[in-house]
GROMACS .gro file of C-alpha atoms in nm:
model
  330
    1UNK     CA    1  11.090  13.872  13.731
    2UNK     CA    2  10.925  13.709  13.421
    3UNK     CA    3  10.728  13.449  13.458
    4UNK     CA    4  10.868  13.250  13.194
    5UNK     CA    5  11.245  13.271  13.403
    6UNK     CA    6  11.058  13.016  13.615
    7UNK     CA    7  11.102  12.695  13.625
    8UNK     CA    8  10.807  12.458  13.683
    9UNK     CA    9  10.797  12.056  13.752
   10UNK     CA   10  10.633  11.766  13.916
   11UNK     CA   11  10.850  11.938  14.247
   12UNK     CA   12  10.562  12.228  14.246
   13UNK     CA   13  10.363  11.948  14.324
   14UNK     CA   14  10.553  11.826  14.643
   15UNK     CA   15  10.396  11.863  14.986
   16UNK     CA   16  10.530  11.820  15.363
   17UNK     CA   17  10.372  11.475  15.418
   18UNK     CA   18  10.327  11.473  15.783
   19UNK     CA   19  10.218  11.847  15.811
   20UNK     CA   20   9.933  11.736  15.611
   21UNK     CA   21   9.837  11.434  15.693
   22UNK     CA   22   9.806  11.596  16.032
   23UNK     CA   23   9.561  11.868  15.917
   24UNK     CA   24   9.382  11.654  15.748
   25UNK     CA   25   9.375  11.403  16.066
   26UNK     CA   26   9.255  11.714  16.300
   27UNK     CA   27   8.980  11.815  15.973
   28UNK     CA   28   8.866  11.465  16.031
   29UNK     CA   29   8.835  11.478  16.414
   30UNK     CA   30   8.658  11.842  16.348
   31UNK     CA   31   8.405  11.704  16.128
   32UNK     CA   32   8.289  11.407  16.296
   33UNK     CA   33   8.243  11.606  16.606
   34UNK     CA   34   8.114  11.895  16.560
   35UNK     CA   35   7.923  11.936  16.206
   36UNK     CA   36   7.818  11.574  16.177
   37UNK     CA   37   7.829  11.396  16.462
   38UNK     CA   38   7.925  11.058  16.438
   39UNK     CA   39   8.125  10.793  16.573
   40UNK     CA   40   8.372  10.693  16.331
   41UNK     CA   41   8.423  10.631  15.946
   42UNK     CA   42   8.330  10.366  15.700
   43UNK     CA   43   8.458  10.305  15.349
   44UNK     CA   44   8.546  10.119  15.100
   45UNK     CA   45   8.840   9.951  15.040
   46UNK     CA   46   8.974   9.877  14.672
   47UNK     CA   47   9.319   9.804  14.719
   48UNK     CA   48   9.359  10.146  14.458
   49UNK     CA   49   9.582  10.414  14.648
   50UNK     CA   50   9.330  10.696  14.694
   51UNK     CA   51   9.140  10.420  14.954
   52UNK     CA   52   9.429  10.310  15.096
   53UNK     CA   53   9.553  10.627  15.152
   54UNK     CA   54   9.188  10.738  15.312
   55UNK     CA   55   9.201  10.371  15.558
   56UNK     CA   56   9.538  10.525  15.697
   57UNK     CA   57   9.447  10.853  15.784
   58UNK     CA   58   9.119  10.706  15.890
   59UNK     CA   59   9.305  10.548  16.165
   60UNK     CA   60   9.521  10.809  16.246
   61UNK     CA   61   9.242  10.995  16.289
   62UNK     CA   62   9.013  10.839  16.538
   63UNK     CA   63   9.214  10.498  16.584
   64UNK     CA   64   9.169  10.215  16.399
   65UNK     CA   65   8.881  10.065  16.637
   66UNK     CA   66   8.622  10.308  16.507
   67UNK     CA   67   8.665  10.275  16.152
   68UNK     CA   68   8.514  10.015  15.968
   69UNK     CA   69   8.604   9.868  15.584
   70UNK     CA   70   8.389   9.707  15.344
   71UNK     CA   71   8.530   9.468  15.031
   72UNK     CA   72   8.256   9.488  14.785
   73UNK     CA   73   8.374   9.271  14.476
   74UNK     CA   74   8.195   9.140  14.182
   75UNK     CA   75   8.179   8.872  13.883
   76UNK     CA   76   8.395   9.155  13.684
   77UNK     CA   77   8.665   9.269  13.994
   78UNK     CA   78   8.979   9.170  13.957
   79UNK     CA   79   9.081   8.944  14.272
   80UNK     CA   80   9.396   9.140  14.334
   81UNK     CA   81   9.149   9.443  14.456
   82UNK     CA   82   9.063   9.216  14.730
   83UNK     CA   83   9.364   9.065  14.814
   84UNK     CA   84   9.557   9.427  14.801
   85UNK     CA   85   9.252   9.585  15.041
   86UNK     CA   86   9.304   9.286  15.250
   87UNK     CA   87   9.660   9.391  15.339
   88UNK     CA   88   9.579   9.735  15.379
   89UNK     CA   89   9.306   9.671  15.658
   90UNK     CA   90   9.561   9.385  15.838
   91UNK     CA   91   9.836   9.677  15.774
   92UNK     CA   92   9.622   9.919  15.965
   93UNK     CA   93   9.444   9.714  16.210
   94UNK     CA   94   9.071   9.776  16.104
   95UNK     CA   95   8.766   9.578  16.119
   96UNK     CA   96   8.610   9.472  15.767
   97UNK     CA   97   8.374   9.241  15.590
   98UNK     CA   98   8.324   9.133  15.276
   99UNK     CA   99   7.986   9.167  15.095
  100UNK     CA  100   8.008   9.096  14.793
  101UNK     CA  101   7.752   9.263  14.532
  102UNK     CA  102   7.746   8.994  14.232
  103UNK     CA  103   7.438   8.838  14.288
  104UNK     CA  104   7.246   9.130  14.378
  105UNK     CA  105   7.402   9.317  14.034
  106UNK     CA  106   7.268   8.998  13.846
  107UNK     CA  107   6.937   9.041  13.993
  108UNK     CA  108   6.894   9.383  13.877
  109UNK     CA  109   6.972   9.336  13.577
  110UNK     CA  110   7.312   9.534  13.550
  111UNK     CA  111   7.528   9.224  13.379
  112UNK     CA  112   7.236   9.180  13.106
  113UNK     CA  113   7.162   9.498  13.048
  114UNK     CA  114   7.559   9.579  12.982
  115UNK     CA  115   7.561   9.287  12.774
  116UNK     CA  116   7.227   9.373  12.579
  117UNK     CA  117   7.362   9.715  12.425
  118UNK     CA  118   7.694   9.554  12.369
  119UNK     CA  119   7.508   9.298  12.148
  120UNK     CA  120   7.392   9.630  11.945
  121UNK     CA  121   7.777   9.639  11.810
  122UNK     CA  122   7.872   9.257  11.848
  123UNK     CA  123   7.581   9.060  11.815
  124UNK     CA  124   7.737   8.763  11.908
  125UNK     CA  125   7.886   8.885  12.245
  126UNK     CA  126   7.800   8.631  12.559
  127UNK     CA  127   7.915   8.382  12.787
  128UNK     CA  128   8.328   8.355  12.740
  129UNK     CA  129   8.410   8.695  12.623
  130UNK     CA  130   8.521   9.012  12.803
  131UNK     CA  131   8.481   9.386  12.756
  132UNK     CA  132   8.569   9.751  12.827
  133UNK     CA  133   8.547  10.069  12.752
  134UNK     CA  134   8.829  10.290  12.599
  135UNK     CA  135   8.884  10.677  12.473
  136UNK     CA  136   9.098  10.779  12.204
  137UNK     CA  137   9.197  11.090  12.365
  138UNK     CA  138   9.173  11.412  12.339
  139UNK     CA  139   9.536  11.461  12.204
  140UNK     CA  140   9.488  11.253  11.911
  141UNK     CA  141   9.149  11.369  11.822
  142UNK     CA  142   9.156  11.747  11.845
  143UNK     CA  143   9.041  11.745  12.206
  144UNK     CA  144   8.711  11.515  12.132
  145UNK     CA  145   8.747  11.210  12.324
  146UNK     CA  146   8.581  10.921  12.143
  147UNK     CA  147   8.449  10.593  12.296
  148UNK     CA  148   8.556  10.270  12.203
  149UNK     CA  149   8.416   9.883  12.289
  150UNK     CA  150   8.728   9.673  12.334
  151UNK     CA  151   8.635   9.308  12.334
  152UNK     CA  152   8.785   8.968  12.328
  153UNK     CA  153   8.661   8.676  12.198
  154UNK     CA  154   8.696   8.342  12.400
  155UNK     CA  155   8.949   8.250  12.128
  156UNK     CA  156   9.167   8.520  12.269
  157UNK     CA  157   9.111   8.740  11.988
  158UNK     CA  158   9.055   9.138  12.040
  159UNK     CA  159   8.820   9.339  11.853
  160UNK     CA  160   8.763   9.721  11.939
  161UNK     CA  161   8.454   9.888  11.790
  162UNK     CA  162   8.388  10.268  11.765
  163UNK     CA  163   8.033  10.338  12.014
  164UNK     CA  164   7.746  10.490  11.929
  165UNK     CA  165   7.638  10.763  12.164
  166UNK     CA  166   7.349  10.553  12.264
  167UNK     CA  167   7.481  10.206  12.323
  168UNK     CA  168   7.755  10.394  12.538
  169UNK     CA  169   7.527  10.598  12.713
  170UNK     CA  170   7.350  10.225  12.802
  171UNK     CA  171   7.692  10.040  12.915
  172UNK     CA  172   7.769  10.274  13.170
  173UNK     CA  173   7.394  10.386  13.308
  174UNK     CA  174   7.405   9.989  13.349
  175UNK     CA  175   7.732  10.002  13.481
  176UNK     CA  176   7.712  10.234  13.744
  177UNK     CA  177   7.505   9.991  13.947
  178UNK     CA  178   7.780   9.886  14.035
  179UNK     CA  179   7.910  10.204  14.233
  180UNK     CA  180   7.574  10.259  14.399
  181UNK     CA  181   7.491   9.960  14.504
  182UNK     CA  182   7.855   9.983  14.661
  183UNK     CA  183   7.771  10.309  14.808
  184UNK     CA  184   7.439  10.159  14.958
  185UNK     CA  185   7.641   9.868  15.141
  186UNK     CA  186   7.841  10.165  15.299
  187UNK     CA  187   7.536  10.364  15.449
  188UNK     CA  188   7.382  10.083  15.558
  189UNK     CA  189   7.701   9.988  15.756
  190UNK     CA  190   7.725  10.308  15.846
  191UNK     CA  191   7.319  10.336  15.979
  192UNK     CA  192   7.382  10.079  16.185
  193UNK     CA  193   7.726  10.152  16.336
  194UNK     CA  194   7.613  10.555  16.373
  195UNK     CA  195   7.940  10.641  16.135
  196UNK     CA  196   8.025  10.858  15.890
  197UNK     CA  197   8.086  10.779  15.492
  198UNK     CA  198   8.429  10.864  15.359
  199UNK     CA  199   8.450  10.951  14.977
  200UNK     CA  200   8.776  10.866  14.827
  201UNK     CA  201   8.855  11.099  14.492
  202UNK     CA  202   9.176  11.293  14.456
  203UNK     CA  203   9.149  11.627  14.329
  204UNK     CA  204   9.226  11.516  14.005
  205UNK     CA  205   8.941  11.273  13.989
  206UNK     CA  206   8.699  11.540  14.206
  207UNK     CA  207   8.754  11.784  13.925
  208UNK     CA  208   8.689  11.635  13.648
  209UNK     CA  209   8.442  11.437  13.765
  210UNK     CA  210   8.581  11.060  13.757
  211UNK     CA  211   8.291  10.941  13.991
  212UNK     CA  212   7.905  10.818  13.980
  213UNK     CA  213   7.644  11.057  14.099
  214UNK     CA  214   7.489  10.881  14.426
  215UNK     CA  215   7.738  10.643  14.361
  216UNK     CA  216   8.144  10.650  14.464
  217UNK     CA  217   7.994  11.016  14.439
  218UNK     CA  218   7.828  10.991  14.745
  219UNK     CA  219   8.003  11.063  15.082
  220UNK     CA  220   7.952  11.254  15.389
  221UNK     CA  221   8.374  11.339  15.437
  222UNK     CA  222   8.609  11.345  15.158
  223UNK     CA  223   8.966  11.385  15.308
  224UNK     CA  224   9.185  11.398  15.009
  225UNK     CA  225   8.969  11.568  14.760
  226UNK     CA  226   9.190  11.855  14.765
  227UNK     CA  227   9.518  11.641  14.672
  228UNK     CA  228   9.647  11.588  14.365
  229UNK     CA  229   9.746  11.230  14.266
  230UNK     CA  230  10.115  11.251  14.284
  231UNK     CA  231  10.046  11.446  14.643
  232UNK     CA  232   9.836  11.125  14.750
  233UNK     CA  233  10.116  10.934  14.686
  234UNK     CA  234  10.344  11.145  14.860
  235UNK     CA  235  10.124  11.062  15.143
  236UNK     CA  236  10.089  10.675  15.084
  237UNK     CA  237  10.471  10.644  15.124
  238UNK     CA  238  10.473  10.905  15.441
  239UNK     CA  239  10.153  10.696  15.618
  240UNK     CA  240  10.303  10.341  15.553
  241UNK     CA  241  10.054  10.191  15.301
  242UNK     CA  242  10.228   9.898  15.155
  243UNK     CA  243  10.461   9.918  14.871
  244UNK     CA  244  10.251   9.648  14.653
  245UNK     CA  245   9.983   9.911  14.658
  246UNK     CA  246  10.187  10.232  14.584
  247UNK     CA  247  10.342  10.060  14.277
  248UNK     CA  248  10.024   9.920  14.144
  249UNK     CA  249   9.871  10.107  13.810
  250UNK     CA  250   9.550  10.272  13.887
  251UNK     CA  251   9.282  10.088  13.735
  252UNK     CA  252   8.920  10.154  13.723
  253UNK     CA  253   8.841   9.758  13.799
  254UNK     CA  254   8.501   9.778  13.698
  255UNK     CA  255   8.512   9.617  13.342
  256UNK     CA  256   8.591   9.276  13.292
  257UNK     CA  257   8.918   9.332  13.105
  258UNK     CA  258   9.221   9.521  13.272
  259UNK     CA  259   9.185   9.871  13.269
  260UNK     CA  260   9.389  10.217  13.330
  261UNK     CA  261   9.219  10.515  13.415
  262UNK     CA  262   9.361  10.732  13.109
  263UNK     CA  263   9.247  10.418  12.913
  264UNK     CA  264   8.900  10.504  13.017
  265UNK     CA  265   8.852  10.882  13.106
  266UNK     CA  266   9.158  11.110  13.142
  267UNK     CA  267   9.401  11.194  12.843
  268UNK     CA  268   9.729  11.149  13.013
  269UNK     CA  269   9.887  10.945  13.310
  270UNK     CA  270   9.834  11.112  13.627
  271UNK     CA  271  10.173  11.242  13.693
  272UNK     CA  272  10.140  11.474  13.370
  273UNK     CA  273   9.772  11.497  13.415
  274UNK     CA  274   9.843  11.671  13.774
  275UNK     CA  275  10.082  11.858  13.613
  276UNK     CA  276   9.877  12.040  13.325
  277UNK     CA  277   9.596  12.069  13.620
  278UNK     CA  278   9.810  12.222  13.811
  279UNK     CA  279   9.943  12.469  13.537
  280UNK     CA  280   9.614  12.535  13.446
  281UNK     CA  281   9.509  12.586  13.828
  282UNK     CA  282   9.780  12.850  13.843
  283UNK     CA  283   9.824  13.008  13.518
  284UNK     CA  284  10.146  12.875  13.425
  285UNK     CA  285  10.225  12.889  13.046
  286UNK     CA  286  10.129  12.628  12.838
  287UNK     CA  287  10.539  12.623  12.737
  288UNK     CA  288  10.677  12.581  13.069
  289UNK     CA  289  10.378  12.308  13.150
  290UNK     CA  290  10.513  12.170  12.808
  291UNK     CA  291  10.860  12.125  12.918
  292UNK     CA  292  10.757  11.984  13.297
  293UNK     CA  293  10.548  11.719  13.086
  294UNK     CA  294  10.739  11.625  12.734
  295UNK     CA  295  10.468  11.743  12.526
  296UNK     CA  296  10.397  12.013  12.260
  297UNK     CA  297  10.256  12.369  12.373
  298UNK     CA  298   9.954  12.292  12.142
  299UNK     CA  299   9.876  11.913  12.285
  300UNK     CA  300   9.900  12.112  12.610
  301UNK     CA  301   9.618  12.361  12.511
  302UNK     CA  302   9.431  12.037  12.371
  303UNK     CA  303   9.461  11.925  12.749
  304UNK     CA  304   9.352  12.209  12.891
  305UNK     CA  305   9.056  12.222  12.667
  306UNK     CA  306   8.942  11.866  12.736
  307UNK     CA  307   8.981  11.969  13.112
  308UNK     CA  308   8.722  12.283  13.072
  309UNK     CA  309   8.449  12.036  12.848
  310UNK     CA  310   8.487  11.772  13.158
  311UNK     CA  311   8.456  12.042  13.401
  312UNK     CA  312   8.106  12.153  13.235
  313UNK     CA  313   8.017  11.792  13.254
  314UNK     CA  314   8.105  11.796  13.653
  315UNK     CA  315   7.931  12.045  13.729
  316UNK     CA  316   7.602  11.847  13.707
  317UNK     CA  317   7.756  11.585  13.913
  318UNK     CA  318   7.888  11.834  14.154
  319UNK     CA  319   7.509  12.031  14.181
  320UNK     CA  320   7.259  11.881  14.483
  321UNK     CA  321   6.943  11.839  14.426
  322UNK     CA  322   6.734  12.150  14.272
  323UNK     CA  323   6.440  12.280  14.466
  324UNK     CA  324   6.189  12.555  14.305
  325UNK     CA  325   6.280  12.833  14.581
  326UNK     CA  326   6.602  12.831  14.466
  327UNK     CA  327   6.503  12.957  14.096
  328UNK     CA  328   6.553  13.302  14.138
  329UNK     CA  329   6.311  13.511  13.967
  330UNK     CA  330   6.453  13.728  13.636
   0.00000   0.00000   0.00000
């Protein structure tokens, strides 16, 4: 049969919920046991989906006694994270604590040296004003994503700048303190309590490389790396996590104004990014994956292409670290 006779939508996607939520429980069990040899889990909990999500099976997995949460806010979080990865710990019965990373984030410097490269495109930017970072994307740029600073004034008024390479590169090497210092909470938790580290990226995020290296990057587990978004909802709903949660927009929550994650790094919602990642993943014709999404065959390709150039980039994030005896000789 042709191909094209086919049909393809965001049902190719759907998976049997408790089928694999219960491979991935017995993966879990597997891992800790026998490769590395731990007690239980720690992670940390954002009140975003893919953590939620990663809390329940978590529990499922070795019972809610031996895993062990960590809220790890700052002067930028929103205070909904909080309150949302409260309810998802009391939903689930697990231990937590709250560390909050502000003050050590101020000591090193991160929230000055942020604000010093911002103050090389708004000189005036300081106490009272608010910031993040923004793409225009790759469909309306011919698949080069360009940064943007998006500031408001303490007036209320909204500015958005067009970044230098340079002062970007400087927000978010200061920025990504922020994940790391996270990520060192959650070994040092887990030192102490002789646990493993769960990661939380989807497959979307895996791919394209929507984490910090050493930071959110860091994990010794990563349960639903292999799930598209839409699956890990699909699982969310199956494994109870509360309905606040599910219907929540993901956010990145790590500048001080509100911000989606297409906003920041990928050029579509996640339903129709999972959808031309999937098509991609599977050869499926750019016109059927332009049907299943509403858009054009060519701002399909332009997807596509943006997905191979972030795919280069994540493959240094992806890579351990490089040793000389594995340089093989020409």
């Amino acid at each position: 049969m042709n191909d094209m006779n086919i049909s393809f939508s965001i049902d190719d996607l759907k998976i049997d919920p408790a089928a694999e939520s219960q491979r991935i429980v017995t993966a879990l069990r597997t891992q800790l046991r026998s490769r590395l040899r731990k007690r239980g889990l720690v992670l940390g909990l954002s009140g975003g989906i893919d953590s939620s999500v990663c809390a329940a099976l978590a529990a499922r997995a070795l019972g809610p006694d031996r895993v062990f949460c960590l809220f790890m806010p700052e002067y930028d979080s929103d205070p909904e994270s909080l309150r949302l990865g409260q309810e998802v710990a009391t939903t689930f019965g697990l231990s937590s604590v709250i560390e909050d990373i502000g003050p050590s984030l101020a000591a090193m410097g991160c929230y000055e040296r942020r604000d010093a490269f911002i103050r090389q495109v708004v000189p005036d930017y300081g106490a009272g004003w608010s910031m993040k970072i923004a793409i225009a994307n790759a469909l309306t740029t011919k698949a080069y994503n360009i940064s943007y600073l998006v500031v408001r004034r303490p007036d209320g008024t909204v500015e958005k700048h067009r970044l230098p390479p340079e002062v970007y590169l400087g927000i978010v090497a200061a920025t990504n303190m922020k994940q790391r210092t996270r990520k060192q909470l959650e070994y040092y938790h887990a030192d102490r309590l002789n646990y493993a580290v769960i990661g939380t990226p989807n497959r979307l995020e895996y791919d394209q490389g929507f984490f910090v290296k050493n930071g959110d990057g860091a994990a010794d587990v990563k349960p639903i790396a292999h799930l598209y978004k839409s699956q890990v909802y699909q699982l969310a709903k199956y494994l109870g996590v509360p309905a606040e949660i599910r219907r929540r927009m993901p956010t990145t929550d790590t500048y001080s104004l509100a911000q989606s994650q297409e906003e920041f790094y990928f050029a579509l919602p996640y339903r129709e990014m999972d959808l031309c990642l999937y098509g991609l993943d599977h050869a499926i014709p750019a016109k059927k994956v332009a049907c299943a999404t509403g858009l054009s065959e060519r701002q399909v390709g332009l997807v596509w292409r943006d997905i191979a150039a972030k795919r280069k980039v994540a493959h240094y994030l992806h890579l351990p670290p490089q040793t000389v005896e594995e340089i093989t000789a020409p």
